[in-house]
Coordinates of C-alpha atoms and ligand atoms in Angstrom, one line a residue:
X644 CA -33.0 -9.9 -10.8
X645 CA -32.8 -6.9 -13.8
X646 CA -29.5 -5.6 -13.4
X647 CA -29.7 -1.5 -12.5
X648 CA -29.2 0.5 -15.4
X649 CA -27.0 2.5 -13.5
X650 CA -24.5 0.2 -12.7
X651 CA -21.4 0.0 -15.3
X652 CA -20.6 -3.6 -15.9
X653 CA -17.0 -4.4 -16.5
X654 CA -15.6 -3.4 -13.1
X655 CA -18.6 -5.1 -11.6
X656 CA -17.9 -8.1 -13.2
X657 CA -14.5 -8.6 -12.2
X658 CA -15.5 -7.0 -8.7
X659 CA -17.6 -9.9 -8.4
X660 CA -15.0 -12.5 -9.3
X661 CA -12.7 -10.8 -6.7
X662 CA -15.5 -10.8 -4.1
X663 CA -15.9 -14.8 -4.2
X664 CA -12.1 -14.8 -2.7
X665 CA -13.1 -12.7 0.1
X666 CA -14.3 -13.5 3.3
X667 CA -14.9 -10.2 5.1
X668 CA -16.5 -8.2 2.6
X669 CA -19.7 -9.1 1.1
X670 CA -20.8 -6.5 -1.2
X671 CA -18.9 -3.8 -3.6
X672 CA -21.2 -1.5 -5.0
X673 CA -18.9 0.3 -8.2
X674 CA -20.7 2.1 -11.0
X675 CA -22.1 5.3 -11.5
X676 CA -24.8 6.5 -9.4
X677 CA -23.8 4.1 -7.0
X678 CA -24.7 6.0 -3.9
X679 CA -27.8 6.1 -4.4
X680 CA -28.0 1.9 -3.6
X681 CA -26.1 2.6 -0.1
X682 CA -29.0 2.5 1.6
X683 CA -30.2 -0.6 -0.2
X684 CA -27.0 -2.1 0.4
X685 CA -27.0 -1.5 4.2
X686 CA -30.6 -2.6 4.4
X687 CA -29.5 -6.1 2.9
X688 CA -26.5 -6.5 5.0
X689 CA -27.5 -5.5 8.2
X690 CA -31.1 -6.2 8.5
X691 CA -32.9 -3.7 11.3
X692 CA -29.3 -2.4 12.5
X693 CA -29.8 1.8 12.9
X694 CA -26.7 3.5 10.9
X695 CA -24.4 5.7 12.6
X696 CA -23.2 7.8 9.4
X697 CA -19.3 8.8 10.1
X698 CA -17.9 11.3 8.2
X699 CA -15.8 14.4 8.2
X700 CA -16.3 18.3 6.9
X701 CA -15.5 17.6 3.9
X702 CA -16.8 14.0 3.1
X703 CA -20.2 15.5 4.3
X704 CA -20.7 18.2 2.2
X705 CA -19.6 16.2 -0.5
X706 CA -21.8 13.1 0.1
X707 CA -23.6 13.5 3.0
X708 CA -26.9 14.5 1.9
X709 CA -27.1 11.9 -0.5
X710 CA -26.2 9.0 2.3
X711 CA -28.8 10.5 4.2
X712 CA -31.4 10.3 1.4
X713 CA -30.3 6.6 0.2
X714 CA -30.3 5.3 4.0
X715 CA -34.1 7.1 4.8
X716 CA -35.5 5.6 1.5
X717 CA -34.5 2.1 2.0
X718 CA -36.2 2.5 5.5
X719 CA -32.5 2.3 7.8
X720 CA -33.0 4.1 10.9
X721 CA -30.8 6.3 11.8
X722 CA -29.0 5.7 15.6
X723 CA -28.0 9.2 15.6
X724 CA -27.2 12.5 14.1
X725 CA -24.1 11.6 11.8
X726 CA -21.3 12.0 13.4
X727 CA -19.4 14.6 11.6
X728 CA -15.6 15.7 12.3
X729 CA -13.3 18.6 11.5
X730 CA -11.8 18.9 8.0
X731 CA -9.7 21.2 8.9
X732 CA -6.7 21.1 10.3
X733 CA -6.7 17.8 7.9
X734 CA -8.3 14.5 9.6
X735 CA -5.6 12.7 11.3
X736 CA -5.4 8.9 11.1
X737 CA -4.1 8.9 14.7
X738 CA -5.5 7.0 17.8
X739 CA -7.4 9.8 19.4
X740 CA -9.7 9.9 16.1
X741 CA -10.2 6.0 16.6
X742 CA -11.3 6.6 20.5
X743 CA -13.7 9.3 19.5
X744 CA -15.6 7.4 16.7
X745 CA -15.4 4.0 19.2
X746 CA -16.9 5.6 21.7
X747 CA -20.2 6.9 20.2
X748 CA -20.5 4.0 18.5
X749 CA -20.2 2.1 21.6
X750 CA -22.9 4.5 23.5
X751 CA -25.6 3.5 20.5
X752 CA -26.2 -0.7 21.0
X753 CA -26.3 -2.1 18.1
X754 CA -25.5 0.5 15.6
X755 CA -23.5 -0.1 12.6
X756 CA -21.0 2.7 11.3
X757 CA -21.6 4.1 7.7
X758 CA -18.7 6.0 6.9
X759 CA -18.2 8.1 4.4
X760 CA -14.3 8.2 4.0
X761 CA -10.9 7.9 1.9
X762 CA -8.4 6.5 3.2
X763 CA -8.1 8.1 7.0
X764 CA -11.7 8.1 7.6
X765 CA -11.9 4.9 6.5
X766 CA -9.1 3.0 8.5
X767 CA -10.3 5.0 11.9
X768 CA -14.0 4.1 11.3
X769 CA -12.6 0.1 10.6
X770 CA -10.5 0.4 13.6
X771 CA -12.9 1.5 15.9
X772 CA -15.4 -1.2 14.3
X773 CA -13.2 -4.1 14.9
X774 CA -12.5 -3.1 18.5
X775 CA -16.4 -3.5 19.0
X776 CA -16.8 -6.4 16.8
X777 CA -19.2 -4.9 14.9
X778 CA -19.1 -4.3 10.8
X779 CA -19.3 -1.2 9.0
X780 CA -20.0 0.4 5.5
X781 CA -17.9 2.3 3.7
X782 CA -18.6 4.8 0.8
X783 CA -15.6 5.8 -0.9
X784 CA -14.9 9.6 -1.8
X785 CA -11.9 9.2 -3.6
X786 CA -9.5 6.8 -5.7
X787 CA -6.7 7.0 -2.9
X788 CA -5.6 4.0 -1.7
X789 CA -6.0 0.3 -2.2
X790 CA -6.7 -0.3 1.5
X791 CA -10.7 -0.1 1.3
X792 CA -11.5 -3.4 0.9
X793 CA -8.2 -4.5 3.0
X794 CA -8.1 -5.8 6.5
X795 CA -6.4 -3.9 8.5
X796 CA -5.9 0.0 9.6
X797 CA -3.0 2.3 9.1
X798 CA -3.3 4.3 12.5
X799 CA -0.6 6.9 13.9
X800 CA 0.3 6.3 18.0
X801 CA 2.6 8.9 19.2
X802 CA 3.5 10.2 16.3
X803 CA 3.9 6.8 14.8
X804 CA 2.0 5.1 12.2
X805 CA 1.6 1.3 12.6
X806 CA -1.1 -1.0 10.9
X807 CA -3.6 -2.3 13.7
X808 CA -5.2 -5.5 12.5
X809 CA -9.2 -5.5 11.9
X810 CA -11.5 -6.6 9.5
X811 CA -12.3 -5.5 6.6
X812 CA -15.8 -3.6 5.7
X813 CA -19.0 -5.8 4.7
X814 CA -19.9 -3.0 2.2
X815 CA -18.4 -0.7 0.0
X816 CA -20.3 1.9 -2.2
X817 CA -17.7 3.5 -5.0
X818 CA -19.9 5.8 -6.7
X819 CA -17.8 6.7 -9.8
X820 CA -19.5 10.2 -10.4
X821 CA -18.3 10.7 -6.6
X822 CA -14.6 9.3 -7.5
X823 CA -14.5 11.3 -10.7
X824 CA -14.9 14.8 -8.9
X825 CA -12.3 13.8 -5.8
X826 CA -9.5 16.2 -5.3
X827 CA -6.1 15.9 -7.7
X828 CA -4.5 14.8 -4.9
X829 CA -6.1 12.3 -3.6
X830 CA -6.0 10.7 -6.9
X831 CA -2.3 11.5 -7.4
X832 CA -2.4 9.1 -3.8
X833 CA -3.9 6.5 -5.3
X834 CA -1.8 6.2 -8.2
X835 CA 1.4 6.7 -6.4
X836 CA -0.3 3.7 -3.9
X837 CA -0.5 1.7 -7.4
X838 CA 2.5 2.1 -8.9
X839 CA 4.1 0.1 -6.4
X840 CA 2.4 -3.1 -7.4
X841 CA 5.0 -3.0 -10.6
X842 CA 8.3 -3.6 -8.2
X843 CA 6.4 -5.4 -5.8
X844 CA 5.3 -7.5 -8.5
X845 CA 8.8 -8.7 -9.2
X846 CA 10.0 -9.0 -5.6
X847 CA 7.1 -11.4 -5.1
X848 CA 8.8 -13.3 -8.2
X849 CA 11.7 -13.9 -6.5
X850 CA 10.4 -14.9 -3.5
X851 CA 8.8 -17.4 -5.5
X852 CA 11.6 -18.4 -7.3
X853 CA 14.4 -18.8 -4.3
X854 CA 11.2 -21.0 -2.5
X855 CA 10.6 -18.5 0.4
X856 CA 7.0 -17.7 -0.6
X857 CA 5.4 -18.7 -3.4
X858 CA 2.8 -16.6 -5.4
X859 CA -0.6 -17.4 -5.1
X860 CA -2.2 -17.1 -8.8
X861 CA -5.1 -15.7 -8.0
X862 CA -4.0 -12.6 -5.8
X863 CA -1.1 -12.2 -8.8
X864 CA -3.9 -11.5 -11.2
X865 CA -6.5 -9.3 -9.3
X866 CA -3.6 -7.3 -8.6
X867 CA -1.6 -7.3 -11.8
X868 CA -3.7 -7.4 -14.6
X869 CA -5.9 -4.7 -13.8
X870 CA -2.7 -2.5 -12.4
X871 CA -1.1 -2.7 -15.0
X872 CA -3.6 -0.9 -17.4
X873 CA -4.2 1.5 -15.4
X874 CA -0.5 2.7 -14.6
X875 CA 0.6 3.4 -18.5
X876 CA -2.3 6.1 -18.5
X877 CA -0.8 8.0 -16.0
X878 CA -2.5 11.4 -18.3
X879 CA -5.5 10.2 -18.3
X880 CA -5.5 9.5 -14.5
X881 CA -4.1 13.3 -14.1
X882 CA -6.9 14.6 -16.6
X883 CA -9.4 12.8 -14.3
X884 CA -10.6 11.0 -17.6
X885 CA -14.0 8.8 -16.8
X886 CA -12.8 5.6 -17.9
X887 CA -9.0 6.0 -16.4
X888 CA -10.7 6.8 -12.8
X889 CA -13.2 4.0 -13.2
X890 CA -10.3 1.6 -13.6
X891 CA -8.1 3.2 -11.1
X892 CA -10.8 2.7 -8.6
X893 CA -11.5 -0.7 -9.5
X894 CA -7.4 -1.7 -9.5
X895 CA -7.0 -0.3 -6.1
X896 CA -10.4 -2.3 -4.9
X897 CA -9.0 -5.4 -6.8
X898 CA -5.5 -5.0 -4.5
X899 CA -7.4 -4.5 -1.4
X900 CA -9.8 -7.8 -2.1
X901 CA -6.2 -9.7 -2.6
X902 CA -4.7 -9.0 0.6
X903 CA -8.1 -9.8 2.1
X904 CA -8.3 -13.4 0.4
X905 CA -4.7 -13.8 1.5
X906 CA -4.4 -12.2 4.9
X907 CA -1.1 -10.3 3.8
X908 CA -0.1 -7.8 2.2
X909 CA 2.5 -9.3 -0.1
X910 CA -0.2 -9.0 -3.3
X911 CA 0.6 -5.5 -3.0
X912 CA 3.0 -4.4 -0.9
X913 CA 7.1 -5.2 -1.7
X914 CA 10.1 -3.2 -1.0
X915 CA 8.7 0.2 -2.3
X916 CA 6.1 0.2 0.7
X917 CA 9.0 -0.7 3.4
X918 CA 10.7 2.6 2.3
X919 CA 7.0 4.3 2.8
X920 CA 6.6 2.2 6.2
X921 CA 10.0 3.2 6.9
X922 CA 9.0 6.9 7.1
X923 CA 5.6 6.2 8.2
X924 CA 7.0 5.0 11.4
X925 CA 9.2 8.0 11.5
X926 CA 6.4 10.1 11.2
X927 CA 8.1 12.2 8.1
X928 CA 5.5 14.5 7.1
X929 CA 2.6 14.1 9.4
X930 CA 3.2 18.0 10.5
X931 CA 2.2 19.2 7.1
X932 CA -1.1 20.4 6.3
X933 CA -2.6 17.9 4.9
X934 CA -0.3 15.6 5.9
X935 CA 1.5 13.6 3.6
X936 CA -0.3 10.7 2.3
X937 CA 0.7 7.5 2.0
X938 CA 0.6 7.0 -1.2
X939 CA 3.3 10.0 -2.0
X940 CA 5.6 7.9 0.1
X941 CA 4.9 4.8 -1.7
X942 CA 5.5 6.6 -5.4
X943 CA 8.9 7.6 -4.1
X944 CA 9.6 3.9 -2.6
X945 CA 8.3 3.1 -6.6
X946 CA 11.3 4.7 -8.0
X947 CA 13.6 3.5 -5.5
X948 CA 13.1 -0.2 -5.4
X949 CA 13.0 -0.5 -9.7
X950 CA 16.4 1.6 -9.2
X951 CA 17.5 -1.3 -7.2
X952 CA 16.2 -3.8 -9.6
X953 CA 18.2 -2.0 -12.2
X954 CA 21.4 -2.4 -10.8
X955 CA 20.8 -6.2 -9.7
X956 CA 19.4 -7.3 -12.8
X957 CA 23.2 -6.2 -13.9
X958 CA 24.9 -8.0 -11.8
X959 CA 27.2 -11.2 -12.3
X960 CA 26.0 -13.3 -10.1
X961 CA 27.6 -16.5 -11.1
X962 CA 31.1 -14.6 -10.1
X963 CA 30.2 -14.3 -7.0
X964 CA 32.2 -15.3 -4.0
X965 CA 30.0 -17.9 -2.1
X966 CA 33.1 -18.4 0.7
X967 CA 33.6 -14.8 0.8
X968 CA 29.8 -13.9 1.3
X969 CA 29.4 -16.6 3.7
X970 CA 32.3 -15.1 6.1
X971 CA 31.2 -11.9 5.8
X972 CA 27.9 -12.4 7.3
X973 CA 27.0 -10.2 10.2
X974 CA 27.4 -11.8 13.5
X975 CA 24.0 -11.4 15.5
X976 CA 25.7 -8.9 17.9
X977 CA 27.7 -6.8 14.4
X978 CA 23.5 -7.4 13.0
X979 CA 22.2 -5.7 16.3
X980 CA 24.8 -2.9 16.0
X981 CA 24.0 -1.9 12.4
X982 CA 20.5 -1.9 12.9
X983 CA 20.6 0.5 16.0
X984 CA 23.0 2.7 13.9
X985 CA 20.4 2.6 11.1
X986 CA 17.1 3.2 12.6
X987 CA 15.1 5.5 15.0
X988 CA 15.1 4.3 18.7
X989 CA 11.6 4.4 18.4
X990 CA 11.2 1.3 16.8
X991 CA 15.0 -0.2 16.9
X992 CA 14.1 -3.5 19.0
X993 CA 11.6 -4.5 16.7
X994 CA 13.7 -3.8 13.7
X995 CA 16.8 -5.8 15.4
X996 CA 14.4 -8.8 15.9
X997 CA 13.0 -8.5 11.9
X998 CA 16.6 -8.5 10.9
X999 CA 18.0 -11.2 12.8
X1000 CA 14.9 -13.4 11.5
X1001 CA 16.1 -13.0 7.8
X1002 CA 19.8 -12.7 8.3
X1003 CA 21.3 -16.1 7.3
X1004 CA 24.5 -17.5 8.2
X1005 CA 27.1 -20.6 7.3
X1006 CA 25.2 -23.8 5.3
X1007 CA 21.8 -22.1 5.1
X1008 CA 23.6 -18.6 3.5
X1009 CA 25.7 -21.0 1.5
X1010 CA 22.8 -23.3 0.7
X1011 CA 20.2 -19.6 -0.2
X1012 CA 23.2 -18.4 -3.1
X1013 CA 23.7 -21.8 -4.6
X1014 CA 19.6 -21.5 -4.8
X1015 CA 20.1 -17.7 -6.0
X1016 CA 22.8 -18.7 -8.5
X1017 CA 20.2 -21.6 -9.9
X1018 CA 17.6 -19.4 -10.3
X1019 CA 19.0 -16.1 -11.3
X1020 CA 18.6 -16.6 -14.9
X1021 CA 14.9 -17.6 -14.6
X1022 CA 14.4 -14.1 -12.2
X1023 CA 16.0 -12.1 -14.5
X1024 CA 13.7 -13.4 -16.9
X1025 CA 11.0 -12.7 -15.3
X1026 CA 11.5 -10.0 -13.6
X1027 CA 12.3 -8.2 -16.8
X1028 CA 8.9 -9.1 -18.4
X1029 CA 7.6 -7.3 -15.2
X1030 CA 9.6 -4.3 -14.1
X1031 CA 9.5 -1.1 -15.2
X1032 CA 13.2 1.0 -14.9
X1033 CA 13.5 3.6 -12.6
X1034 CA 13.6 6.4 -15.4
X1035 CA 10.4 5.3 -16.7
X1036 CA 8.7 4.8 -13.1
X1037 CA 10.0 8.4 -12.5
X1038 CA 7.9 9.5 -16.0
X1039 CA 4.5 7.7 -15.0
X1040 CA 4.5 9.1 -11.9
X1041 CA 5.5 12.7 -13.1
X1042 CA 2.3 12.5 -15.7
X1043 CA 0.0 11.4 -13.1
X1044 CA 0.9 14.2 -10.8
X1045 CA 2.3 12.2 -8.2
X1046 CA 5.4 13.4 -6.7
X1047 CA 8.7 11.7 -8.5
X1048 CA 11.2 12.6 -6.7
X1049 CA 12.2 12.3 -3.0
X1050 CA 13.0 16.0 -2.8
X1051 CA 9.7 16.6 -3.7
X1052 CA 8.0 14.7 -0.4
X1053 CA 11.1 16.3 1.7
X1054 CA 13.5 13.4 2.2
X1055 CA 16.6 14.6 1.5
X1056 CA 19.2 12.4 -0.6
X1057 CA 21.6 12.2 2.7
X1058 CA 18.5 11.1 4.4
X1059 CA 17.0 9.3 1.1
X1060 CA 20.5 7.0 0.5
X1061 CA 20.4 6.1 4.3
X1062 CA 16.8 4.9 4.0
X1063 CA 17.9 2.4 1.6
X1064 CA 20.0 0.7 4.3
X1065 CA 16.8 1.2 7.0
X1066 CA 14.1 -0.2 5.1
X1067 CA 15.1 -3.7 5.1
X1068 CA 15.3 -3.6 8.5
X1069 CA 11.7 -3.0 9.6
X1070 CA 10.1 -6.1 8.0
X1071 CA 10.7 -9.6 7.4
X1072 CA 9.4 -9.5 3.7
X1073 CA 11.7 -11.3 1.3
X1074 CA 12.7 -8.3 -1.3
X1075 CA 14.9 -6.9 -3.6
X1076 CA 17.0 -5.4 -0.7
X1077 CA 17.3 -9.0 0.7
X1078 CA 18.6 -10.5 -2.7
X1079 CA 21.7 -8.0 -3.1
X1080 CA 21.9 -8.9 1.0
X1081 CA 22.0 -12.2 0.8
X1082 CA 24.5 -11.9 -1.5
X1083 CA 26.7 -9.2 -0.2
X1084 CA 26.4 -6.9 -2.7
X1085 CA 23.1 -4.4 -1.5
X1086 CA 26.1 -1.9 0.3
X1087 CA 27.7 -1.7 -3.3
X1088 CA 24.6 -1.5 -5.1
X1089 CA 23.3 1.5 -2.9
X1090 CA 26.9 3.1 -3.4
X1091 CA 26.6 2.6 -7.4
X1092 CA 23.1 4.0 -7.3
X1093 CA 24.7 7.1 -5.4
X1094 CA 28.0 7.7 -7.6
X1095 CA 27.8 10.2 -9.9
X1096 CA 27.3 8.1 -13.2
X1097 CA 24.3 6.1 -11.0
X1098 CA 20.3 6.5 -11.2
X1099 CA 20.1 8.9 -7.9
X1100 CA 23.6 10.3 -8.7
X1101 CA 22.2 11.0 -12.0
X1102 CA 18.9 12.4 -10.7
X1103 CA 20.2 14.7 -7.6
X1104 CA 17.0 17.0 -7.6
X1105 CA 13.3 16.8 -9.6
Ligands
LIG1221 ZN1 -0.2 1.0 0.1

């Protein structure tokens, strides 16, 4: 086959190496131009299946004619009129949206979704797919997240966002020329999602050096490498530059195709995201107009978890106390206390149960330091090679007009210190927060970070 001349190369190429990992998704169609093979695409995937095209106000008049065009010229019928929802007040990624695309789908037999979504769009139109058991198509309007090609959808139930589990698309279209023209802030998203894969990066590290889960080589590189690169051009990401959008949208592809070949989202996801989660599930910002996006959140958690990183990368660890950390452990009832203290009722059960699963006690505490102590030098190591500090973090974001401080997304630093304590309670992920736990020092280490001569005591407003 004569490749198209349309299609750019490069991000192809790696695409397609990423693509062999993957078991849901089948085809990535990234280049310029690109929309115009959607219909080609569907065609191959799906055989005879008629397209229900999904989309919103503002997807459609951006895309929508072209979608149309593509789908009628490869000869895909069409099972319906597209199903087209408001714009405005913003599309919410709540459950509601998920029924209403679920059940037209449902009333056509047979048809296949062909959505034409960022991130909300998107994770409603794979909910309401999975639920069927039936795939979909996604064309991408924007560089705004990394959970395209991910399994799994971020949807809000009473207020509360939660990731439902569903497969990934079959097919993604990423027309560059598309990507190129998307909103600032949706971009700014993207990049803010990104920039976590730096901290996460290193929590992974450690959970790979103290044994708890080791890093899978593969994910590590279609993650890192291509993150990486993009993340120290945070101007040219702002200026919308061709070649810095190209490879934003191809890094945040690359970190959705990792947690698909793994089935988790450790590849991309490490302390940073459970201080996004944290406020997901409090439902911080979903009131504004447009709601605040995901990837704000996760800049913020960014900052915060290479802020940690500073201060336990500092640390003496050989001086410390293993009889003194042992007995100061948290009795499971003390555990249950704290938590409840810490965290919304809403979701407090859950969070006593993820914290009790990681909190060690007596030889296994005693048996995690001595591992700590063994392998701090080696993490430090490491870790250094891979971290950025928080000051720096704070920069790239800042350049890529992503918002850099918590102020900024409207946490508060009352409400932004005591996050630091909630977010290691929500999930079971081994982090940075669970190092300084384990060894009875992550109370100090918040404190220090807090104290005048600290990073946030240091940075009390943008
Ligand atoms: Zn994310």
């Amino acid at each position: 086959m004569t490749p198209d001349p349309v299609t750019t190369d490069r991000p192809a190429s790696r695409i397609e190496r990423a693509l062999r990992t993957a078991d849901e998704t089948r085809v990535i169609e990234l280049g310029s131009g690109a929309i115009r093979r959607t219909g080609r695409v569907f065609a191959d995937l799906f055989d005879s299946s008629p397209a229900l095209v999904v989309a919103d106000e503002n997807t459609f008049a951006r895309a929508g004619e072209a979608v149309l065009a593509s789908l009628r010229e490869a000869g895909v019928p069409l099972a319906a009129d597209p199903l087209v929802l408001p714009g405005r007040p913003t599309l919410y990624g709540d459950y509601t949206n998920v029924t209403i695309v679920r059940e037209r789908l449902a009333a056509l037999p047979g048809a296949v979704a062909c959505s034409i979504a960022a991130g909300t769009l998107n994770d409603i139109t794979k909910l309401a797919s999975g639920e069927l058991g039936r795939p979909y198509l996604n064309v991408c309007t924007a560089p705004s997240v990394d959970g395209y090609s991910a399994f799994g959808a971020a949807i809000a139930i009473d207020g509360f966002k939660i990731t439902r589990s569903c497969p990934a698309p079959e097919g993604l279209v990423a027309d560059l020329d598309l990507l190129r023209t998307a909103p600032q802030r949706l971009t700014a998203t993207g990049f803010g999602d990104l920039s976590e894969k730096i901290p996460a990066g290193a929590d992974w590290i450690l959970a790979d050096e103290l044994g708890v889960e080791p890093i899978d080589p593969v994910a590590w590189s279609l993650v890192q490498d291509s993150a990486r690169e993009v993340l120290l051009r945070p101007e040219a990401v702002a200026a919308a530059d061709p070649d810095a959008i190209e490879a934003l949208s191809e890094a945040l592809l690359l970190s959705g195709l990792a947690m698909q070949a793994t089935k988790s989202s450790r590849p991309a996801s490490g302390a940073g995201h459970q201080f996004s989660h944290l406020w997901e599930m409090e439902g911080h910002g979903l009131d504004l107009e447009p709601p605040l996006s995901h990837g704000f959140k996760v800049g913020i958690g960014s900052i915060a978890s290479c802020a940690l990183w500073e201060v336990a990368l500092a640390l003496d660890v050989a001086a410390i106390d293993a009889d003194e950390v042992v007995s100061r452990a948290p009795a499971p009832a003390e555990l249950e206390r704290r938590v409840r203290r810490a965290v919304s009722p809403a979701f407090a059960d859950e969070a006593v149960v993820a914290s009790e699963r990681k909190q060690l006690r007596g030889t296994a505490l005693r048996e995690r330091l001595e591992r700590i102590r063994r392998a701090w030098p080696t993490i430090v190591a490491r870790a250094r090679e891979q971290l950025v500090g928080p000051a720096r973090m704070m920069e790239l974001l800042r350049a890529a007009g992503t918002p850099h401080h918590p102020v900024l997304i409207g946490i508060d630093m009352e409400r932004f210190r005591a996050s630091h304590h909630a977010a290691r309670m929500i999930r079971t992920r081994y982090t940075i927060l669970d190092v300084l736990a384990d060894l009875g020092a992550l109370d100090d280490a918040i404190d220090r970070l807090f104290a005048p001569d600290g990073f946030w005591g240091r940075h009390p407003e943008p």
